[in-house]
CSV table of C-alpha atoms in Angstrom, one decimal:
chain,number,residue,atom,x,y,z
Z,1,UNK,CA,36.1,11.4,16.2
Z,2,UNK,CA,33.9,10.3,13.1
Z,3,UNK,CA,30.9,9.6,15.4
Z,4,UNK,CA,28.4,8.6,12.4
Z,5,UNK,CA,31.3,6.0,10.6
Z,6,UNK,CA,31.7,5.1,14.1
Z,7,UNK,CA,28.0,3.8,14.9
Z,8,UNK,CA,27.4,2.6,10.8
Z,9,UNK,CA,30.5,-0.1,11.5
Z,10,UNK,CA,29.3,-1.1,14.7
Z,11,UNK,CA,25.8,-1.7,13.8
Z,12,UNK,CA,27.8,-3.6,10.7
Z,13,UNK,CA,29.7,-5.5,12.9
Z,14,UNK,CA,26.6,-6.7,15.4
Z,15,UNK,CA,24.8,-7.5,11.7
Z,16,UNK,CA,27.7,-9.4,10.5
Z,17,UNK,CA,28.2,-11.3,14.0
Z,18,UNK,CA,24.5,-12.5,14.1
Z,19,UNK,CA,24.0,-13.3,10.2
Z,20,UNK,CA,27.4,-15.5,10.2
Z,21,UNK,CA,26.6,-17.0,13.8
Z,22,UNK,CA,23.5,-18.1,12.2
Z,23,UNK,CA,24.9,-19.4,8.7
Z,24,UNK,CA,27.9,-21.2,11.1
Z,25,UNK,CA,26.7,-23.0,13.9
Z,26,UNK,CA,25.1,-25.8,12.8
Z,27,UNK,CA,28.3,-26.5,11.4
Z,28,UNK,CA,30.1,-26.3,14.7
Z,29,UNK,CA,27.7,-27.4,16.8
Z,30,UNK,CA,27.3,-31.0,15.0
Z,31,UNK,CA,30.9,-31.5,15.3
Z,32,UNK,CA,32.1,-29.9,18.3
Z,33,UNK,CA,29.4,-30.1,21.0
Z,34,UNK,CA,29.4,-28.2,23.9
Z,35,UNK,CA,31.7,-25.4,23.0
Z,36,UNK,CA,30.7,-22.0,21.8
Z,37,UNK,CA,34.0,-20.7,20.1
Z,38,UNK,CA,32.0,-19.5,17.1
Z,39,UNK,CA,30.7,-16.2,18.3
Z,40,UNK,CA,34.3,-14.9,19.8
Z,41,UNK,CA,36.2,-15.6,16.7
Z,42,UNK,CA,33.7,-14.0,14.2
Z,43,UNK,CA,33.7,-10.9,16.7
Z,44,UNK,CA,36.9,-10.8,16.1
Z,45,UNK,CA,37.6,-10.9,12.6
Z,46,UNK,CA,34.7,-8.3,12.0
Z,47,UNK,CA,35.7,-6.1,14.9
Z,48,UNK,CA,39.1,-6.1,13.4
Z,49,UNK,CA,38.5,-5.3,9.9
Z,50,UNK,CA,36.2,-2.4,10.0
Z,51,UNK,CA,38.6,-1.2,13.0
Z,52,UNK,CA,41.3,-0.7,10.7
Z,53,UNK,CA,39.1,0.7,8.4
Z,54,UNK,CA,37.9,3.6,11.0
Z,55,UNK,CA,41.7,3.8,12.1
Z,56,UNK,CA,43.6,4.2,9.0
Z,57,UNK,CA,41.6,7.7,8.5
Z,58,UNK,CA,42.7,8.9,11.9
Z,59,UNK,CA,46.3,10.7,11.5
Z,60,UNK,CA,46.5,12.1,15.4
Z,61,UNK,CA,45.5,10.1,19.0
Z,62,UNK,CA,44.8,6.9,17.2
Z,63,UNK,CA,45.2,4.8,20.4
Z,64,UNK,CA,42.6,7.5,22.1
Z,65,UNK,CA,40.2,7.2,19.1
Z,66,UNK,CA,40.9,3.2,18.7
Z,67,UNK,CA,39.5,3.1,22.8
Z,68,UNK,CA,36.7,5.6,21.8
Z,69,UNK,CA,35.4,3.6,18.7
Z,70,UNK,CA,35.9,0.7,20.8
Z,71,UNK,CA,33.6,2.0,23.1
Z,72,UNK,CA,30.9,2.9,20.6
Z,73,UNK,CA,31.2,-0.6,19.1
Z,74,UNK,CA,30.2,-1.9,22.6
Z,75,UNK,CA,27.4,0.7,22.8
Z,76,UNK,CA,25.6,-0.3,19.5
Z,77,UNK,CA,26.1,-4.0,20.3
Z,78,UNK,CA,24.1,-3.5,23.7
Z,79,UNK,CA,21.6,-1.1,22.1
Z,80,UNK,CA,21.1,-3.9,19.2
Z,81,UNK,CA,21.0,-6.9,21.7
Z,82,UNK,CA,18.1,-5.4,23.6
Z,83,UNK,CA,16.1,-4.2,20.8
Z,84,UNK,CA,16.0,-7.6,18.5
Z,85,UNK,CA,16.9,-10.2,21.2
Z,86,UNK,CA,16.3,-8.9,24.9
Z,87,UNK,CA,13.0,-7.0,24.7
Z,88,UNK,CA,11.1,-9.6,22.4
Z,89,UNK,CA,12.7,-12.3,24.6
Z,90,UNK,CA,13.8,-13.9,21.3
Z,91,UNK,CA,16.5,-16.9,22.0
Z,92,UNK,CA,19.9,-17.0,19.7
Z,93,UNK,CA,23.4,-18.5,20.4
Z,94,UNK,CA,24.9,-15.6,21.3
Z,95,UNK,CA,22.3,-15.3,24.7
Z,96,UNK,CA,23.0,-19.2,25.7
Z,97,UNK,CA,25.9,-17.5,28.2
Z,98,UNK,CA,24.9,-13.7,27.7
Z,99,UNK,CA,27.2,-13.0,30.6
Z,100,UNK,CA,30.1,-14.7,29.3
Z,101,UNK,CA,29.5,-13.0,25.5
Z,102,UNK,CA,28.8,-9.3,27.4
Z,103,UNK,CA,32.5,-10.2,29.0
Z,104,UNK,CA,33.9,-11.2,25.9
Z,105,UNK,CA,32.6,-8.9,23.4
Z,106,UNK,CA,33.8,-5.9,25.7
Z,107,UNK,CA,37.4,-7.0,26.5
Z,108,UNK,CA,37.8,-8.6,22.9
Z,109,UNK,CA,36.7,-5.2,21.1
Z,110,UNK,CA,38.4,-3.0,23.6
Z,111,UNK,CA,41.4,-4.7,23.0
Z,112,UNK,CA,41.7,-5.0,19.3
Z,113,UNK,CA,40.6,-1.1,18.7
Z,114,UNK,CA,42.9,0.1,21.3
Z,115,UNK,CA,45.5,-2.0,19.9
Z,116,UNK,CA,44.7,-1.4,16.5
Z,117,UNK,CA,45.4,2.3,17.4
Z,118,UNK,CA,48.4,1.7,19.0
Z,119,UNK,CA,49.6,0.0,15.6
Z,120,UNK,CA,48.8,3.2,13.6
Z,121,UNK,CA,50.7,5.6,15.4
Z,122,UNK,CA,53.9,3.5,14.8
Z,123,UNK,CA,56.1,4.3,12.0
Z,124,UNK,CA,57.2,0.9,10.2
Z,125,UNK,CA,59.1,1.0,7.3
Z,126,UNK,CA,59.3,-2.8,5.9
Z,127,UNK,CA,62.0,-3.5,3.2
């Protein structure tokens, strides 16, 4: 396990969420009121990107090390909520339902690194 690439992508990926989140919303939020599908979908294109770039350097366990990384992505993004949001008590999008995006962010990631891992142990051979 590349513990150090690991914790780099996921503070990337908690940067990334927030600075897009940010840049997006008032987009979204003038046109579709009342629905917060912003933060999930940017989670998941970012989660999913530098997850295949941790897993394509893994040649043995990839659906062990695609749970593991997933796991440390879900570390830094708690570690980084408390220090910039929960301990100054500062207010963001993300912490309008901070239950529902804790839920969220831990199946979503869970799922695409596992699954991204699963996908790297296949062999496919496309014509």
């Amino acid at each position: 396990m590349k513990l150090k690439v690991a914790i780099i992508f996921g503070i990337l990926i908690w940067i990334i969420t927030y600075i897009l989140t940010e840049i997006i919303n008032p987009i979204f939020s003038n046109h579709l009121a009342g629905i917060n599908i912003l933060v999930p979908i940017i989670l998941i294109i970012t989660t999913g990107f530098f997850g295949i770039l941790y897993i394509r350097e893994i040649n043995e366990n990839e659906v062990i090390e695609g749970f593991l990384v997933g796991l440390i992505f879900i570390f830094v993004d708690l570690i980084c909520d408390m220090i910039f949001f929960i301990m100054p008590n500062t207010k963001n999008l993300i912490f309008s339902d901070y239950a529902l995006h804790l839920f969220s962010m831990i199946v979503l990631t869970l799922l695409i690194t596992t699954f991204l891992g699963y996908l790297a142990q296949m062999n496919i051979d496309l014509k």
